[in-house]
Amino acid sequence: MNASLPQRRRDISLLFVTRFARMFSYGLVSIVLVLYLTRLGFDESKVGLLLSLTLAGDLAISLLMTTRADRFGRRRMLVIGGVLMALAGGVFASTAFFPFLLVAAIVGVISPSGNEVGPFLPIEQAAISEEVDGQQRTRLFAWYNLAGSIATALGALIAGWTIRWSTHAGLGELWSYKAILYLYSAFGIVLAVGFLFVSPAVEAISQKPDQKLVLGLHRSRGIVFRLSALFALDAFAGGFVLQSFMAFWFTVRFHADPGQVGTVFFIANLLSGFSGLLAARIANRFGLVNTMVFTHVPSNILLILVPLMPTFGSALTVLLMRFAISQMDVPTRQSFVASVVSSDERAAASGVTNVFRSGGTMLAPVLAGLMFASPKTLSLPFFIAGGLKIIYDFTLLAMFRQAASVDAAVHPPAVAKES
């Protein structure tokens, strides 16, 4: 870490601001994108195709850019990501010509779900890891994730009220959809400009020219691929209980009002964001792997208990208890990945593991949809998700028991940058 303390603080603050701005814009678009496309006259099949290509394109862009960021420059890749985000929003807002929208969906960066997409998160976290040591890293990642959760919730809230206000003002829904998409594009430009002011201290140590690279990885290929396979299993399990599926379950099982369900999940998402703040303190005492596993297991037991509750109130209580501890493994997982790879592999390692997680998530909803369609299997996804996640937890502990018991393996000394 060759940057001065004020410079490091400035870099980290800037990366937090870009995270908040980006997730706020993702929250905006997640509310309007499907509504906008159907308002343009596209049928469900074309909308589904666009969304699928959007997710596939985001995965491809993320893998392409994150596996090259450590060699070609993290700041450079972040700036390019901001430009791609601006272009995607601009194209979607300005044309209804389907081929153009297809290209923008594949090449651009746009989030149809409100979740983090594109190259930003892996590269930003790799950049933050250059500025702090292991214990600070976990704490900062917890705040980093919380900032994103709050920003997404605010973006979704403001998008909803913007649509409502524009309708009452006589401007029409289509006007509000386009305005939000243009705002999304403007945020992309703001991000691209903001990344230009991040210092060179966030860059990786230069790789040796004779190193053989696979997806941007060299020494740490084995551990990254093992972690990626485990994270894909965890994400596959999570795909059975996506938030939209759980909202549907509460509506069918207890005839809950959609507005009530929406408020519940707004609170649940805030609880999950704040739960990550406890992770750093627990990890400092018990280690990253132990924190990942032994906070995740109770969360998954609570997930299995949700459909066993007899009333809406009891099911809701168990669900909120689950969300209150559900994100403790996230900053510890991110910090663990950063700690077990070399400096010049951090962006690639985070990018590869995130792509595997995204791929795992994409596989499960088709199966879950079939189960939620039948009253006999309505609650089965909760049991499958909880069971698979517990298998993931104990497999992770078994595979990395040495790292769990030896603190130096989990929190290795910071690698000094070349002067």
Coordinates of C-alpha atoms in Angstrom, one line a residue:
M1 CA 0.0 0.0 0.0
N2 CA 2.1 2.9 -1.2
A3 CA -0.6 5.6 -1.2
S4 CA -0.9 8.0 1.7
L5 CA -3.6 7.6 4.3
P6 CA -5.6 10.7 3.0
Q7 CA -5.3 9.3 -0.6
R8 CA -6.5 5.8 0.5
R9 CA -9.5 7.3 2.3
R10 CA -10.3 9.4 -0.7
D11 CA -10.2 6.3 -3.0
I12 CA -12.3 4.2 -0.7
S13 CA -14.9 7.1 -0.3
L14 CA -15.1 7.5 -4.0
L15 CA -15.7 3.7 -4.6
F16 CA -18.4 3.8 -1.9
V17 CA -20.0 6.7 -3.7
T18 CA -19.9 4.9 -7.1
R19 CA -21.4 1.8 -5.5
F20 CA -24.3 3.8 -4.0
A21 CA -25.0 5.7 -7.3
R22 CA -24.9 2.5 -9.4
M23 CA -27.1 0.5 -7.1
F24 CA -29.5 3.4 -6.8
S25 CA -29.8 3.5 -10.6
Y26 CA -30.2 -0.3 -10.7
G27 CA -33.1 0.0 -8.3
L28 CA -34.7 2.7 -10.5
V29 CA -34.6 0.5 -13.6
S30 CA -35.6 -2.7 -11.9
I31 CA -39.1 -1.3 -11.3
V32 CA -39.7 0.1 -14.8
L33 CA -37.9 -2.1 -17.3
V34 CA -40.5 -4.8 -17.9
L35 CA -43.3 -2.2 -17.7
Y36 CA -41.6 0.0 -20.2
L37 CA -41.0 -2.8 -22.7
T38 CA -44.6 -4.1 -22.6
R39 CA -45.8 -0.4 -22.9
L40 CA -43.8 -0.2 -26.1
G41 CA -45.9 -3.2 -27.4
F42 CA -43.5 -6.1 -27.1
D43 CA -45.1 -9.4 -26.1
E44 CA -44.0 -11.5 -23.2
S45 CA -41.7 -13.7 -25.3
K46 CA -39.7 -10.8 -26.7
V47 CA -39.5 -9.2 -23.2
G48 CA -38.3 -12.6 -21.8
L49 CA -35.7 -12.8 -24.6
L50 CA -34.4 -9.3 -23.9
L51 CA -34.1 -10.0 -20.2
S52 CA -32.3 -13.3 -20.8
L53 CA -29.9 -11.7 -23.2
T54 CA -29.4 -8.8 -20.8
L55 CA -28.3 -11.3 -18.0
A56 CA -26.2 -13.3 -20.4
G57 CA -24.5 -10.2 -21.8
D58 CA -23.8 -8.9 -18.3
L59 CA -22.2 -12.2 -17.4
A60 CA -20.1 -12.2 -20.5
I61 CA -19.0 -8.6 -20.1
S62 CA -18.2 -9.2 -16.4
L63 CA -16.1 -12.3 -17.2
L64 CA -14.3 -10.6 -20.1
M65 CA -13.4 -7.4 -18.2
T66 CA -12.7 -8.7 -14.7
T67 CA -10.3 -11.4 -15.9
R68 CA -8.3 -8.7 -17.7
A69 CA -8.6 -5.8 -15.2
D70 CA -5.5 -6.8 -13.1
R71 CA -3.3 -6.7 -16.3
F72 CA -4.9 -3.8 -18.3
G73 CA -5.9 -1.6 -15.4
R74 CA -8.8 -1.7 -12.9
R75 CA -9.6 2.0 -13.3
R76 CA -9.7 1.7 -17.1
M77 CA -12.1 -1.3 -16.9
L78 CA -14.4 0.6 -14.5
V79 CA -14.5 3.6 -16.8
I80 CA -15.4 1.3 -19.7
G81 CA -18.1 -0.3 -17.6
G82 CA -19.6 3.2 -16.9
V83 CA -19.6 4.0 -20.6
L84 CA -21.4 0.7 -21.4
M85 CA -24.0 1.4 -18.7
A86 CA -24.6 4.9 -20.2
L87 CA -25.0 3.5 -23.7
A88 CA -27.4 0.7 -22.6
G89 CA -29.7 3.2 -20.8
G90 CA -29.6 5.6 -23.7
V91 CA -30.5 3.0 -26.3
F92 CA -33.3 1.6 -24.3
A93 CA -34.8 5.1 -23.7
S94 CA -34.4 6.4 -27.2
T95 CA -35.6 3.6 -29.5
A96 CA -38.2 0.8 -29.8
F97 CA -36.3 -0.9 -32.7
F98 CA -35.9 -4.4 -31.4
P99 CA -32.6 -5.3 -33.1
F100 CA -31.0 -2.2 -31.4
L101 CA -32.4 -3.2 -28.1
L102 CA -31.0 -6.7 -28.5
V103 CA -27.5 -5.3 -29.2
A104 CA -27.8 -2.9 -26.2
A105 CA -29.0 -5.8 -24.0
I106 CA -26.0 -8.0 -24.9
V107 CA -23.2 -5.4 -25.1
G108 CA -24.4 -2.9 -22.5
V109 CA -24.7 -3.1 -18.8
I110 CA -28.2 -2.9 -17.4
S111 CA -29.8 -4.6 -14.4
P112 CA -33.3 -6.0 -14.8
S113 CA -33.4 -7.3 -11.2
G114 CA -31.9 -4.5 -9.2
N115 CA -28.9 -6.8 -8.3
E116 CA -25.3 -6.0 -9.0
V117 CA -24.4 -6.8 -12.6
G118 CA -21.4 -6.2 -14.9
P119 CA -17.7 -5.8 -14.0
F120 CA -18.1 -3.2 -11.2
L121 CA -18.3 -5.2 -7.9
P122 CA -15.4 -7.6 -8.5
I123 CA -13.1 -4.8 -9.6
E124 CA -14.1 -2.3 -6.9
Q125 CA -13.6 -4.9 -4.2
A126 CA -10.2 -5.8 -5.6
A127 CA -9.4 -2.1 -5.6
I128 CA -10.5 -1.7 -2.0
S129 CA -8.4 -4.7 -1.0
E130 CA -5.3 -2.9 -2.2
E131 CA -5.9 -0.1 0.2
V132 CA -6.6 -2.0 3.5
D133 CA -5.5 -5.1 5.4
G134 CA -7.6 -8.2 6.1
Q135 CA -9.5 -7.1 9.2
Q136 CA -10.3 -3.7 7.8
R137 CA -11.3 -5.3 4.5
T138 CA -14.1 -7.4 6.0
R139 CA -15.5 -4.4 7.9
L140 CA -15.4 -2.2 4.8
F141 CA -17.0 -4.9 2.6
A142 CA -19.9 -5.0 5.2
W143 CA -20.5 -1.3 4.8
Y144 CA -20.0 -1.5 1.1
N145 CA -22.8 -4.1 0.8
L146 CA -25.1 -2.2 3.2
A147 CA -24.6 1.0 1.0
G148 CA -25.7 -1.0 -2.0
S149 CA -28.8 -2.5 -0.2
I150 CA -30.0 0.9 0.9
A151 CA -29.3 2.5 -2.5
T152 CA -31.3 -0.2 -4.3
A153 CA -34.2 0.1 -1.9
L154 CA -34.3 3.9 -2.4
G155 CA -34.0 3.7 -6.1
A156 CA -37.0 1.3 -6.3
L157 CA -39.0 3.5 -4.0
I158 CA -38.3 6.7 -6.0
A159 CA -39.0 5.0 -9.3
G160 CA -42.4 3.9 -8.0
W161 CA -43.3 7.4 -6.7
T162 CA -42.0 9.0 -10.0
I163 CA -44.4 6.8 -12.0
R164 CA -47.3 7.7 -9.7
W165 CA -46.5 11.4 -9.7
S166 CA -46.2 11.6 -13.5
T167 CA -49.5 9.8 -14.0
H168 CA -51.3 12.2 -11.7
A169 CA -49.6 15.2 -13.4
G170 CA -50.9 14.0 -16.8
L171 CA -47.4 13.3 -18.2
G172 CA -48.1 9.6 -18.7
E173 CA -46.3 6.4 -17.7
L174 CA -44.3 6.2 -20.9
W175 CA -42.8 9.6 -20.2
S176 CA -41.7 8.5 -16.7
Y177 CA -40.2 5.2 -18.0
K178 CA -38.1 7.1 -20.5
A179 CA -37.1 9.7 -17.9
I180 CA -35.8 7.0 -15.6
L181 CA -33.9 5.2 -18.3
Y182 CA -32.2 8.5 -19.4
L183 CA -31.4 9.1 -15.7
Y184 CA -29.9 5.6 -15.6
S185 CA -27.8 6.6 -18.6
A186 CA -26.7 9.8 -16.9
F187 CA -25.6 7.8 -13.9
G188 CA -23.4 5.7 -16.2
I189 CA -21.6 8.9 -17.4
V190 CA -21.2 10.1 -13.8
L191 CA -19.6 6.7 -12.8
A192 CA -17.2 6.8 -15.8
V193 CA -16.1 10.3 -14.8
G194 CA -15.9 9.4 -11.1
F195 CA -13.6 6.4 -11.8
L196 CA -11.1 8.7 -13.5
F197 CA -10.4 10.3 -10.1
V198 CA -9.4 7.1 -8.4
S199 CA -5.7 7.0 -7.7
P200 CA -3.2 4.4 -9.2
A201 CA -2.9 2.9 -5.7
V202 CA -5.9 0.7 -6.5
E203 CA -4.1 -1.1 -9.3
A204 CA -2.6 -4.6 -8.9
I205 CA 1.1 -5.4 -8.7
S206 CA 2.3 -6.1 -12.2
Q207 CA 2.2 -9.7 -13.2
K208 CA 5.4 -11.5 -14.4
P209 CA 5.3 -11.8 -18.2
D210 CA 6.0 -15.5 -18.2
Q211 CA 3.1 -16.4 -16.0
K212 CA 0.5 -18.7 -17.6
L213 CA -2.9 -17.3 -17.0
V214 CA -6.3 -19.0 -17.1
L215 CA -9.2 -16.5 -16.8
G216 CA -6.7 -14.0 -15.4
L217 CA -5.5 -16.5 -12.7
H218 CA -2.2 -18.2 -12.1
R219 CA -1.1 -19.4 -8.6
S220 CA -4.6 -19.4 -7.2
R221 CA -6.5 -21.2 -10.0
G222 CA -7.2 -24.3 -7.9
I223 CA -8.7 -22.6 -4.9
V224 CA -10.7 -20.2 -7.0
F225 CA -12.3 -22.9 -9.0
R226 CA -13.1 -25.0 -5.9
L227 CA -14.7 -21.9 -4.3
S228 CA -16.5 -21.1 -7.5
A229 CA -18.1 -24.6 -7.6
L230 CA -19.2 -24.2 -4.0
F231 CA -20.6 -20.7 -4.5
A232 CA -22.5 -21.9 -7.6
L233 CA -24.2 -24.6 -5.4
D234 CA -25.1 -21.9 -2.8
A235 CA -26.4 -19.6 -5.5
F236 CA -28.3 -22.5 -7.2
A237 CA -30.1 -23.2 -3.9
G238 CA -30.9 -19.5 -3.5
G239 CA -32.5 -19.5 -7.0
F240 CA -35.3 -21.6 -5.6
V241 CA -36.3 -18.8 -3.1
L242 CA -35.9 -15.6 -5.1
Q243 CA -37.6 -12.7 -3.5
S244 CA -40.3 -12.6 -6.2
F245 CA -41.0 -16.3 -5.5
M246 CA -41.3 -15.8 -1.7
A247 CA -43.7 -12.9 -2.3
F248 CA -45.8 -15.1 -4.5
W249 CA -45.7 -17.9 -1.8
F250 CA -47.0 -15.5 0.9
T251 CA -49.8 -14.3 -1.5
V252 CA -50.9 -17.8 -2.3
R253 CA -50.5 -19.5 1.1
F254 CA -51.9 -16.7 3.3
H255 CA -53.7 -14.5 0.8
A256 CA -51.4 -11.6 1.8
D257 CA -52.0 -8.2 0.3
P258 CA -49.3 -7.3 -2.3
G259 CA -48.7 -3.9 -0.7
Q260 CA -48.2 -5.6 2.6
V261 CA -45.8 -8.1 1.1
G262 CA -43.9 -5.3 -0.6
T263 CA -43.4 -3.5 2.7
V264 CA -42.3 -6.7 4.4
F265 CA -39.6 -7.3 1.9
F266 CA -38.5 -3.7 2.0
I267 CA -37.9 -4.2 5.8
A268 CA -36.4 -7.6 5.1
N269 CA -33.8 -6.2 2.7
L270 CA -32.8 -3.5 5.2
L271 CA -32.4 -6.1 7.9
S272 CA -30.2 -8.3 5.6
G273 CA -28.0 -5.3 4.7
F274 CA -27.5 -4.3 8.4
S275 CA -26.8 -7.9 9.4
G276 CA -23.5 -7.8 7.4
L277 CA -22.2 -5.2 9.8
L278 CA -21.8 -7.8 12.6
A279 CA -19.8 -10.1 10.3
A280 CA -16.5 -8.2 10.7
R281 CA -16.5 -8.3 14.5
I282 CA -17.4 -12.0 14.5
A283 CA -14.8 -12.8 11.9
N284 CA -12.1 -11.0 13.8
R285 CA -12.8 -13.3 16.8
F286 CA -13.6 -16.6 15.1
G287 CA -12.1 -16.3 11.6
L288 CA -13.7 -15.8 8.1
V289 CA -14.6 -19.4 7.3
N290 CA -16.2 -20.1 10.7
T291 CA -18.2 -16.9 10.4
M292 CA -19.3 -17.8 6.9
V293 CA -20.5 -21.3 8.0
F294 CA -21.9 -20.8 11.5
T295 CA -24.0 -17.8 10.7
H296 CA -25.2 -19.3 7.4
V297 CA -26.5 -22.6 8.9
P298 CA -29.0 -21.0 11.4
S299 CA -30.2 -18.8 8.5
N300 CA -30.9 -21.8 6.4
I301 CA -32.6 -23.7 9.2
L302 CA -34.9 -20.7 9.6
L303 CA -35.6 -20.8 5.8
I304 CA -36.7 -24.4 6.1
L305 CA -39.0 -23.5 9.0
V306 CA -40.9 -20.7 7.1
P307 CA -43.3 -23.0 5.3
L308 CA -43.9 -25.0 8.5
M309 CA -45.4 -22.0 10.3
P310 CA -49.2 -22.1 10.6
T311 CA -50.0 -18.4 10.3
F312 CA -48.9 -15.4 8.3
G313 CA -47.6 -13.7 11.4
S314 CA -45.5 -16.7 12.5
A315 CA -44.1 -17.3 9.0
L316 CA -43.3 -13.6 8.7
T317 CA -41.5 -13.6 12.0
V318 CA -39.3 -16.5 11.1
L319 CA -38.6 -15.0 7.7
L320 CA -37.5 -11.7 9.2
M321 CA -35.3 -13.6 11.7
R322 CA -33.7 -15.3 8.8
F323 CA -33.1 -12.0 6.9
A324 CA -31.6 -10.5 10.1
I325 CA -28.7 -12.9 9.9
S326 CA -28.8 -13.9 6.2
Q327 CA -26.0 -11.6 4.9
M328 CA -23.3 -12.2 7.6
D329 CA -21.6 -14.6 5.2
V330 CA -21.4 -12.1 2.3
P331 CA -18.7 -9.7 3.4
T332 CA -16.7 -12.6 5.0
R333 CA -17.0 -14.6 1.7
Q334 CA -15.8 -11.6 -0.3
S335 CA -13.0 -10.9 2.1
F336 CA -12.0 -14.6 2.1
V337 CA -11.7 -14.7 -1.7
A338 CA -9.5 -11.6 -1.6
S339 CA -7.3 -13.0 1.1
V340 CA -6.4 -16.3 -0.4
V341 CA -5.3 -15.0 -3.9
S342 CA -2.4 -12.8 -5.0
S343 CA -2.9 -9.1 -5.5
D344 CA -2.7 -9.4 -9.3
E345 CA -5.5 -12.1 -9.2
R346 CA -8.1 -10.3 -7.0
A347 CA -10.3 -8.8 -9.7
A348 CA -10.2 -12.0 -11.7
A349 CA -10.9 -14.2 -8.7
S350 CA -13.9 -12.1 -7.6
G351 CA -15.1 -11.9 -11.2
V352 CA -14.9 -15.7 -11.8
T353 CA -16.6 -16.6 -8.5
N354 CA -19.4 -14.0 -9.2
V355 CA -20.0 -15.4 -12.7
F356 CA -20.3 -18.9 -11.2
R357 CA -22.7 -17.6 -8.6
S358 CA -24.8 -15.9 -11.3
G359 CA -24.8 -19.0 -13.5
G360 CA -26.0 -21.1 -10.5
T361 CA -28.8 -18.6 -9.8
M362 CA -30.0 -18.7 -13.4
L363 CA -30.5 -22.5 -13.4
A364 CA -32.9 -22.9 -10.4
P365 CA -35.9 -20.6 -11.2
V366 CA -37.2 -22.8 -14.0
L367 CA -37.5 -25.7 -11.6
A368 CA -38.8 -23.6 -8.8
G369 CA -41.5 -22.1 -11.1
L370 CA -42.8 -25.6 -11.7
M371 CA -43.0 -26.3 -8.0
F372 CA -44.7 -23.0 -7.1
A373 CA -47.3 -23.7 -9.8
S374 CA -48.7 -26.7 -7.9
P375 CA -50.4 -26.6 -4.4
K376 CA -48.8 -29.9 -3.6
T377 CA -45.2 -28.7 -4.1
L378 CA -45.8 -25.0 -3.2
S379 CA -43.5 -25.2 -0.2
L380 CA -40.9 -27.6 -1.6
P381 CA -38.5 -24.9 -2.8
F382 CA -37.9 -23.7 0.8
F383 CA -36.8 -27.2 1.8
I384 CA -34.6 -27.7 -1.2
A385 CA -33.0 -24.3 -0.9
G386 CA -32.3 -24.7 2.9
G387 CA -31.1 -28.3 2.5
L388 CA -28.7 -27.5 -0.4
K389 CA -27.3 -24.4 1.4
I390 CA -26.6 -26.5 4.6
I391 CA -24.7 -29.0 2.4
Y392 CA -22.8 -26.1 0.9
D393 CA -21.9 -24.8 4.4
F394 CA -20.4 -28.0 5.8
T395 CA -18.7 -28.8 2.5
L396 CA -17.0 -25.4 2.7
L397 CA -16.0 -26.0 6.3
A398 CA -14.6 -29.5 5.4
M399 CA -12.6 -28.2 2.4
F400 CA -11.1 -25.2 4.1
R401 CA -10.9 -26.5 7.7
Q402 CA -7.2 -25.6 7.8
A403 CA -7.9 -22.0 6.8
A404 CA -10.7 -21.9 9.4
S405 CA -8.3 -23.0 12.2
V406 CA -5.2 -21.1 11.2
D407 CA -5.9 -17.3 11.3
A408 CA -2.8 -16.5 9.2
A409 CA -4.3 -18.5 6.3
V410 CA -7.5 -16.5 6.5
H411 CA -5.8 -13.1 7.2
P412 CA -2.5 -13.3 5.4
P413 CA -0.1 -10.4 5.7
A414 CA -0.8 -7.6 3.3
V415 CA 1.4 -7.8 0.2
A416 CA 3.4 -4.6 -0.2
K417 CA 3.2 -2.8 -3.5
E418 CA 6.3 -2.4 -5.6
S419 CA 7.6 1.1 -5.2

